[in-house]
Amino acid sequence: MFTTYLYMRVAINRIQIKNIGNGESVDLFAEASFSHPRMLIGNFTEAQALINKAVASVKGLGLQLSLRIVIHPTELVTGGLSQIEERVLHELAHGAGAGKAFIWLGLDLNDEEVKAKLS
């Protein structure tokens, strides 16, 4: 009931995030690079700071008992993600307050598809 669903697209040095419930969204670019030529997340600390800022700006001020995030890496994913890359994305989501995180590779999702992935 008090669950916030977020859809986060991660690109090279860029985070786009949308709150499915209230429609708020933000598109942030890293001031200090978090990507690496071979990996989407090369600097965990910089990525975490930007994701925390993005989540805080869209999650709203109301009571939230649960935060759930679909993470959609959009670049540097040819051949899929390694176990380490998946772990990094999960850790970033949990560090931003998510109780549940789902990594999605594929086409962009609509609001209903985001909720379905997190149910």
Short mmCIF file of N, CA and C in Angstrom, two decimals:
data_model
loop_
_atom_site.label_atom_id
_atom_site.label_comp_id
_atom_site.label_asym_id
_atom_site.label_seq_id
_atom_site.Cartn_x
_atom_site.Cartn_y
_atom_site.Cartn_z
N MET A 1 0.82 -1.20 0.00
CA MET A 1 0.00 0.00 0.00
C MET A 1 0.86 1.26 0.00
N PHE A 2 1.86 1.30 0.85
CA PHE A 2 2.76 2.44 0.90
C PHE A 2 4.07 2.11 0.21
N THR A 3 3.96 1.51 -0.95
CA THR A 3 5.14 1.12 -1.71
C THR A 3 5.39 2.14 -2.80
N THR A 4 6.65 2.53 -2.94
CA THR A 4 7.07 3.43 -4.00
C THR A 4 7.81 2.61 -5.05
N TYR A 5 7.36 2.72 -6.30
CA TYR A 5 7.99 2.01 -7.41
C TYR A 5 8.78 3.01 -8.25
N LEU A 6 10.06 2.71 -8.45
CA LEU A 6 10.92 3.57 -9.25
C LEU A 6 11.48 2.80 -10.44
N TYR A 7 11.61 3.49 -11.54
CA TYR A 7 12.22 2.93 -12.76
C TYR A 7 13.47 3.76 -13.04
N MET A 8 14.64 3.12 -12.92
CA MET A 8 15.90 3.82 -13.07
C MET A 8 16.66 3.30 -14.29
N ARG A 9 16.93 4.20 -15.21
CA ARG A 9 17.74 3.88 -16.39
C ARG A 9 19.15 4.40 -16.12
N VAL A 10 20.14 3.53 -16.30
CA VAL A 10 21.53 3.88 -16.05
C VAL A 10 22.28 3.85 -17.38
N ALA A 11 22.90 4.98 -17.71
CA ALA A 11 23.73 5.09 -18.91
C ALA A 11 25.11 5.57 -18.49
N ILE A 12 25.98 5.78 -19.44
CA ILE A 12 27.33 6.24 -19.11
C ILE A 12 27.24 7.61 -18.45
N ASN A 13 27.63 7.66 -17.17
CA ASN A 13 27.65 8.88 -16.36
C ASN A 13 26.31 9.61 -16.32
N ARG A 14 25.21 8.85 -16.39
CA ARG A 14 23.88 9.44 -16.42
C ARG A 14 22.88 8.52 -15.71
N ILE A 15 22.00 9.13 -14.93
CA ILE A 15 20.91 8.42 -14.25
C ILE A 15 19.60 9.10 -14.61
N GLN A 16 18.64 8.32 -15.11
CA GLN A 16 17.28 8.79 -15.33
C GLN A 16 16.39 7.96 -14.43
N ILE A 17 15.55 8.61 -13.67
CA ILE A 17 14.71 7.87 -12.73
C ILE A 17 13.30 8.46 -12.74
N LYS A 18 12.31 7.56 -12.63
CA LYS A 18 10.91 7.97 -12.63
C LYS A 18 10.19 7.28 -11.49
N ASN A 19 9.40 8.05 -10.76
CA ASN A 19 8.52 7.53 -9.74
C ASN A 19 7.22 7.14 -10.45
N ILE A 20 6.91 5.86 -10.45
CA ILE A 20 5.73 5.36 -11.17
C ILE A 20 4.44 5.87 -10.55
N GLY A 21 4.42 6.07 -9.25
CA GLY A 21 3.21 6.51 -8.56
C GLY A 21 2.81 7.94 -8.82
N ASN A 22 3.78 8.86 -8.75
CA ASN A 22 3.43 10.27 -8.91
C ASN A 22 3.90 10.87 -10.23
N GLY A 23 4.60 10.10 -11.04
CA GLY A 23 5.03 10.55 -12.36
C GLY A 23 6.25 11.47 -12.37
N GLU A 24 6.77 11.79 -11.19
CA GLU A 24 7.94 12.67 -11.15
C GLU A 24 9.15 11.94 -11.72
N SER A 25 9.98 12.70 -12.44
CA SER A 25 11.18 12.11 -13.00
C SER A 25 12.32 13.11 -12.97
N VAL A 26 13.53 12.59 -13.05
CA VAL A 26 14.72 13.43 -13.06
C VAL A 26 15.76 12.76 -13.94
N ASP A 27 16.56 13.58 -14.59
CA ASP A 27 17.62 13.11 -15.48
C ASP A 27 18.90 13.82 -15.02
N LEU A 28 19.81 13.07 -14.41
CA LEU A 28 21.02 13.66 -13.84
C LEU A 28 22.27 13.15 -14.54
N PHE A 29 23.22 14.05 -14.74
CA PHE A 29 24.51 13.69 -15.29
C PHE A 29 25.56 13.82 -14.19
N ALA A 30 26.49 12.90 -14.16
CA ALA A 30 27.52 12.90 -13.13
C ALA A 30 28.49 14.06 -13.32
N GLU A 31 28.77 14.77 -12.23
CA GLU A 31 29.79 15.81 -12.27
C GLU A 31 31.17 15.16 -12.32
N ALA A 32 31.34 14.11 -11.53
CA ALA A 32 32.56 13.31 -11.55
C ALA A 32 32.18 11.95 -12.14
N SER A 33 32.92 11.50 -13.10
CA SER A 33 32.60 10.27 -13.84
C SER A 33 32.46 9.07 -12.92
N PHE A 34 31.39 8.28 -13.12
CA PHE A 34 31.27 7.01 -12.41
C PHE A 34 31.43 5.83 -13.36
N SER A 35 31.45 6.08 -14.65
CA SER A 35 31.59 5.01 -15.64
C SER A 35 33.06 4.80 -16.00
N HIS A 36 33.34 3.64 -16.56
CA HIS A 36 34.67 3.25 -17.00
C HIS A 36 34.52 2.79 -18.45
N PRO A 37 35.54 2.89 -19.28
CA PRO A 37 35.39 2.46 -20.67
C PRO A 37 34.89 1.02 -20.85
N ARG A 38 35.15 0.15 -19.87
CA ARG A 38 34.72 -1.25 -19.99
C ARG A 38 33.49 -1.58 -19.12
N MET A 39 33.13 -0.69 -18.21
CA MET A 39 32.04 -0.98 -17.28
C MET A 39 31.16 0.24 -17.08
N LEU A 40 29.88 0.00 -16.95
CA LEU A 40 28.95 1.09 -16.71
C LEU A 40 29.22 1.76 -15.37
N ILE A 41 29.49 0.96 -14.34
CA ILE A 41 29.82 1.48 -13.02
C ILE A 41 31.27 1.15 -12.73
N GLY A 42 32.11 2.16 -12.82
CA GLY A 42 33.53 1.98 -12.53
C GLY A 42 33.92 2.62 -11.22
N ASN A 43 33.13 3.60 -10.75
CA ASN A 43 33.38 4.28 -9.48
C ASN A 43 32.10 4.18 -8.66
N PHE A 44 32.08 3.24 -7.73
CA PHE A 44 30.89 2.95 -6.94
C PHE A 44 30.45 4.16 -6.13
N THR A 45 31.40 4.85 -5.51
CA THR A 45 31.08 5.98 -4.63
C THR A 45 30.37 7.10 -5.39
N GLU A 46 30.88 7.45 -6.56
CA GLU A 46 30.26 8.51 -7.36
C GLU A 46 28.87 8.09 -7.85
N ALA A 47 28.75 6.83 -8.27
CA ALA A 47 27.45 6.33 -8.73
C ALA A 47 26.44 6.35 -7.59
N GLN A 48 26.85 5.91 -6.39
CA GLN A 48 25.94 5.88 -5.25
C GLN A 48 25.46 7.28 -4.90
N ALA A 49 26.36 8.25 -4.93
CA ALA A 49 25.98 9.63 -4.60
C ALA A 49 24.95 10.16 -5.59
N LEU A 50 25.14 9.91 -6.88
CA LEU A 50 24.20 10.40 -7.89
C LEU A 50 22.85 9.68 -7.78
N ILE A 51 22.88 8.39 -7.54
CA ILE A 51 21.63 7.63 -7.41
C ILE A 51 20.87 8.08 -6.17
N ASN A 52 21.56 8.28 -5.06
CA ASN A 52 20.89 8.76 -3.85
C ASN A 52 20.23 10.12 -4.10
N LYS A 53 20.91 10.98 -4.81
CA LYS A 53 20.35 12.30 -5.14
C LYS A 53 19.12 12.15 -6.02
N ALA A 54 19.18 11.28 -7.01
CA ALA A 54 18.06 11.07 -7.92
C ALA A 54 16.86 10.49 -7.18
N VAL A 55 17.09 9.48 -6.37
CA VAL A 55 16.00 8.85 -5.61
C VAL A 55 15.35 9.86 -4.67
N ALA A 56 16.15 10.62 -3.97
CA ALA A 56 15.61 11.61 -3.03
C ALA A 56 14.74 12.65 -3.74
N SER A 57 15.09 12.98 -4.98
CA SER A 57 14.34 14.02 -5.68
C SER A 57 13.00 13.54 -6.25
N VAL A 58 12.82 12.22 -6.41
CA VAL A 58 11.56 11.75 -6.99
C VAL A 58 10.69 10.92 -6.05
N LYS A 59 11.21 10.46 -4.93
CA LYS A 59 10.42 9.53 -4.12
C LYS A 59 9.29 10.17 -3.36
N GLY A 60 9.28 11.47 -3.22
CA GLY A 60 8.16 12.14 -2.55
C GLY A 60 8.38 12.21 -1.05
N LEU A 61 7.51 12.96 -0.39
CA LEU A 61 7.65 13.20 1.04
C LEU A 61 6.72 12.38 1.90
N GLY A 62 5.79 11.66 1.30
CA GLY A 62 4.82 10.90 2.07
C GLY A 62 5.42 9.68 2.75
N LEU A 63 4.60 9.01 3.53
CA LEU A 63 5.02 7.81 4.24
C LEU A 63 5.27 6.68 3.24
N GLN A 64 6.46 6.10 3.33
CA GLN A 64 6.80 4.98 2.46
C GLN A 64 7.33 3.85 3.31
N LEU A 65 6.68 2.72 3.22
CA LEU A 65 7.14 1.56 3.96
C LEU A 65 8.09 0.72 3.13
N SER A 66 8.00 0.86 1.82
CA SER A 66 8.80 0.03 0.94
C SER A 66 9.18 0.79 -0.32
N LEU A 67 10.44 0.67 -0.70
CA LEU A 67 10.94 1.27 -1.94
C LEU A 67 11.41 0.14 -2.83
N ARG A 68 10.90 0.10 -4.05
CA ARG A 68 11.27 -0.94 -5.01
C ARG A 68 11.74 -0.27 -6.30
N ILE A 69 12.83 -0.80 -6.85
CA ILE A 69 13.45 -0.17 -8.01
C ILE A 69 13.72 -1.20 -9.10
N VAL A 70 13.32 -0.85 -10.33
CA VAL A 70 13.77 -1.58 -11.51
C VAL A 70 14.96 -0.81 -12.05
N ILE A 71 16.10 -1.49 -12.20
CA ILE A 71 17.32 -0.88 -12.71
C ILE A 71 17.51 -1.36 -14.14
N HIS A 72 17.60 -0.41 -15.05
CA HIS A 72 17.71 -0.74 -16.47
C HIS A 72 19.03 -0.17 -17.02
N PRO A 73 20.11 -0.96 -17.01
CA PRO A 73 21.34 -0.48 -17.64
C PRO A 73 21.13 -0.43 -19.16
N THR A 74 21.47 0.71 -19.76
CA THR A 74 21.16 0.91 -21.17
C THR A 74 22.39 0.92 -22.08
N GLU A 75 23.57 0.92 -21.50
CA GLU A 75 24.80 0.94 -22.30
C GLU A 75 25.80 -0.04 -21.71
N LEU A 76 26.76 -0.45 -22.52
CA LEU A 76 27.82 -1.38 -22.12
C LEU A 76 27.26 -2.70 -21.58
N VAL A 77 26.22 -3.20 -22.24
CA VAL A 77 25.59 -4.45 -21.80
C VAL A 77 25.63 -5.54 -22.87
N THR A 78 26.43 -5.33 -23.92
CA THR A 78 26.54 -6.33 -24.98
C THR A 78 26.99 -7.65 -24.38
N GLY A 79 26.24 -8.69 -24.63
CA GLY A 79 26.58 -10.00 -24.08
C GLY A 79 26.04 -10.21 -22.68
N GLY A 80 25.29 -9.26 -22.16
CA GLY A 80 24.72 -9.40 -20.81
C GLY A 80 25.64 -8.82 -19.75
N LEU A 81 25.23 -8.97 -18.52
CA LEU A 81 25.99 -8.47 -17.38
C LEU A 81 26.72 -9.60 -16.68
N SER A 82 27.88 -9.29 -16.15
CA SER A 82 28.59 -10.28 -15.33
C SER A 82 27.93 -10.32 -13.96
N GLN A 83 28.23 -11.34 -13.20
CA GLN A 83 27.70 -11.46 -11.85
C GLN A 83 28.13 -10.25 -11.00
N ILE A 84 29.33 -9.78 -11.22
CA ILE A 84 29.83 -8.63 -10.46
C ILE A 84 29.05 -7.37 -10.83
N GLU A 85 28.78 -7.16 -12.12
CA GLU A 85 28.01 -5.99 -12.54
C GLU A 85 26.60 -6.03 -11.96
N GLU A 86 25.98 -7.19 -11.93
CA GLU A 86 24.65 -7.33 -11.33
C GLU A 86 24.71 -7.00 -9.85
N ARG A 87 25.72 -7.50 -9.18
CA ARG A 87 25.87 -7.24 -7.73
C ARG A 87 26.04 -5.75 -7.46
N VAL A 88 26.84 -5.08 -8.27
CA VAL A 88 27.04 -3.64 -8.11
C VAL A 88 25.71 -2.90 -8.23
N LEU A 89 24.92 -3.24 -9.23
CA LEU A 89 23.63 -2.56 -9.43
C LEU A 89 22.68 -2.82 -8.26
N HIS A 90 22.64 -4.06 -7.77
CA HIS A 90 21.81 -4.37 -6.61
C HIS A 90 22.28 -3.58 -5.39
N GLU A 91 23.58 -3.54 -5.16
CA GLU A 91 24.12 -2.80 -4.01
C GLU A 91 23.80 -1.31 -4.10
N LEU A 92 23.86 -0.75 -5.29
CA LEU A 92 23.52 0.66 -5.46
C LEU A 92 22.06 0.91 -5.12
N ALA A 93 21.17 0.03 -5.57
CA ALA A 93 19.74 0.18 -5.28
C ALA A 93 19.47 0.05 -3.79
N HIS A 94 20.06 -0.94 -3.16
CA HIS A 94 19.85 -1.14 -1.72
C HIS A 94 20.45 0.02 -0.92
N GLY A 95 21.58 0.56 -1.39
CA GLY A 95 22.18 1.71 -0.73
C GLY A 95 21.33 2.96 -0.82
N ALA A 96 20.47 3.02 -1.83
CA ALA A 96 19.55 4.15 -2.00
C ALA A 96 18.24 3.93 -1.24
N GLY A 97 18.14 2.80 -0.53
CA GLY A 97 16.95 2.55 0.29
C GLY A 97 15.99 1.52 -0.24
N ALA A 98 16.30 0.89 -1.36
CA ALA A 98 15.38 -0.09 -1.94
C ALA A 98 15.38 -1.38 -1.12
N GLY A 99 14.19 -1.86 -0.84
CA GLY A 99 14.05 -3.16 -0.21
C GLY A 99 14.07 -4.27 -1.25
N LYS A 100 13.70 -3.92 -2.47
CA LYS A 100 13.71 -4.88 -3.57
C LYS A 100 14.21 -4.18 -4.82
N ALA A 101 15.09 -4.86 -5.55
CA ALA A 101 15.62 -4.33 -6.80
C ALA A 101 15.58 -5.42 -7.85
N PHE A 102 15.26 -5.02 -9.08
CA PHE A 102 15.20 -5.95 -10.20
C PHE A 102 15.98 -5.34 -11.34
N ILE A 103 16.89 -6.11 -11.91
CA ILE A 103 17.68 -5.63 -13.05
C ILE A 103 17.01 -6.08 -14.33
N TRP A 104 16.82 -5.12 -15.24
CA TRP A 104 16.15 -5.40 -16.51
C TRP A 104 17.09 -5.08 -17.66
N LEU A 105 17.24 -6.03 -18.56
CA LEU A 105 17.96 -5.80 -19.82
C LEU A 105 16.95 -5.98 -20.94
N GLY A 106 16.82 -4.99 -21.79
CA GLY A 106 15.87 -5.08 -22.89
C GLY A 106 15.34 -3.70 -23.24
N LEU A 107 14.18 -3.70 -23.88
CA LEU A 107 13.54 -2.45 -24.28
C LEU A 107 13.01 -1.70 -23.06
N ASP A 108 12.78 -0.41 -23.22
CA ASP A 108 12.23 0.40 -22.14
C ASP A 108 10.90 -0.19 -21.67
N LEU A 109 10.62 -0.04 -20.40
CA LEU A 109 9.38 -0.55 -19.80
C LEU A 109 8.38 0.57 -19.59
N ASN A 110 7.09 0.24 -19.67
CA ASN A 110 6.07 1.21 -19.30
C ASN A 110 5.76 1.03 -17.81
N ASP A 111 4.92 1.90 -17.27
CA ASP A 111 4.64 1.88 -15.83
C ASP A 111 4.10 0.54 -15.34
N GLU A 112 3.18 -0.04 -16.09
CA GLU A 112 2.59 -1.32 -15.67
C GLU A 112 3.64 -2.44 -15.68
N GLU A 113 4.52 -2.41 -16.66
CA GLU A 113 5.58 -3.43 -16.73
C GLU A 113 6.56 -3.30 -15.57
N VAL A 114 6.84 -2.08 -15.17
CA VAL A 114 7.73 -1.85 -14.01
C VAL A 114 7.10 -2.48 -12.77
N LYS A 115 5.83 -2.18 -12.52
CA LYS A 115 5.16 -2.75 -11.35
C LYS A 115 5.12 -4.26 -11.40
N ALA A 116 4.88 -4.82 -12.59
CA ALA A 116 4.83 -6.28 -12.74
C ALA A 116 6.19 -6.91 -12.42
N LYS A 117 7.27 -6.28 -12.82
CA LYS A 117 8.61 -6.83 -12.54
C LYS A 117 8.90 -6.85 -11.05
N LEU A 118 8.30 -5.93 -10.31
CA LEU A 118 8.58 -5.80 -8.88
C LEU A 118 7.56 -6.49 -7.99
N SER A 119 6.55 -7.10 -8.59
CA SER A 119 5.51 -7.78 -7.79
C SER A 119 5.92 -9.19 -7.46
#
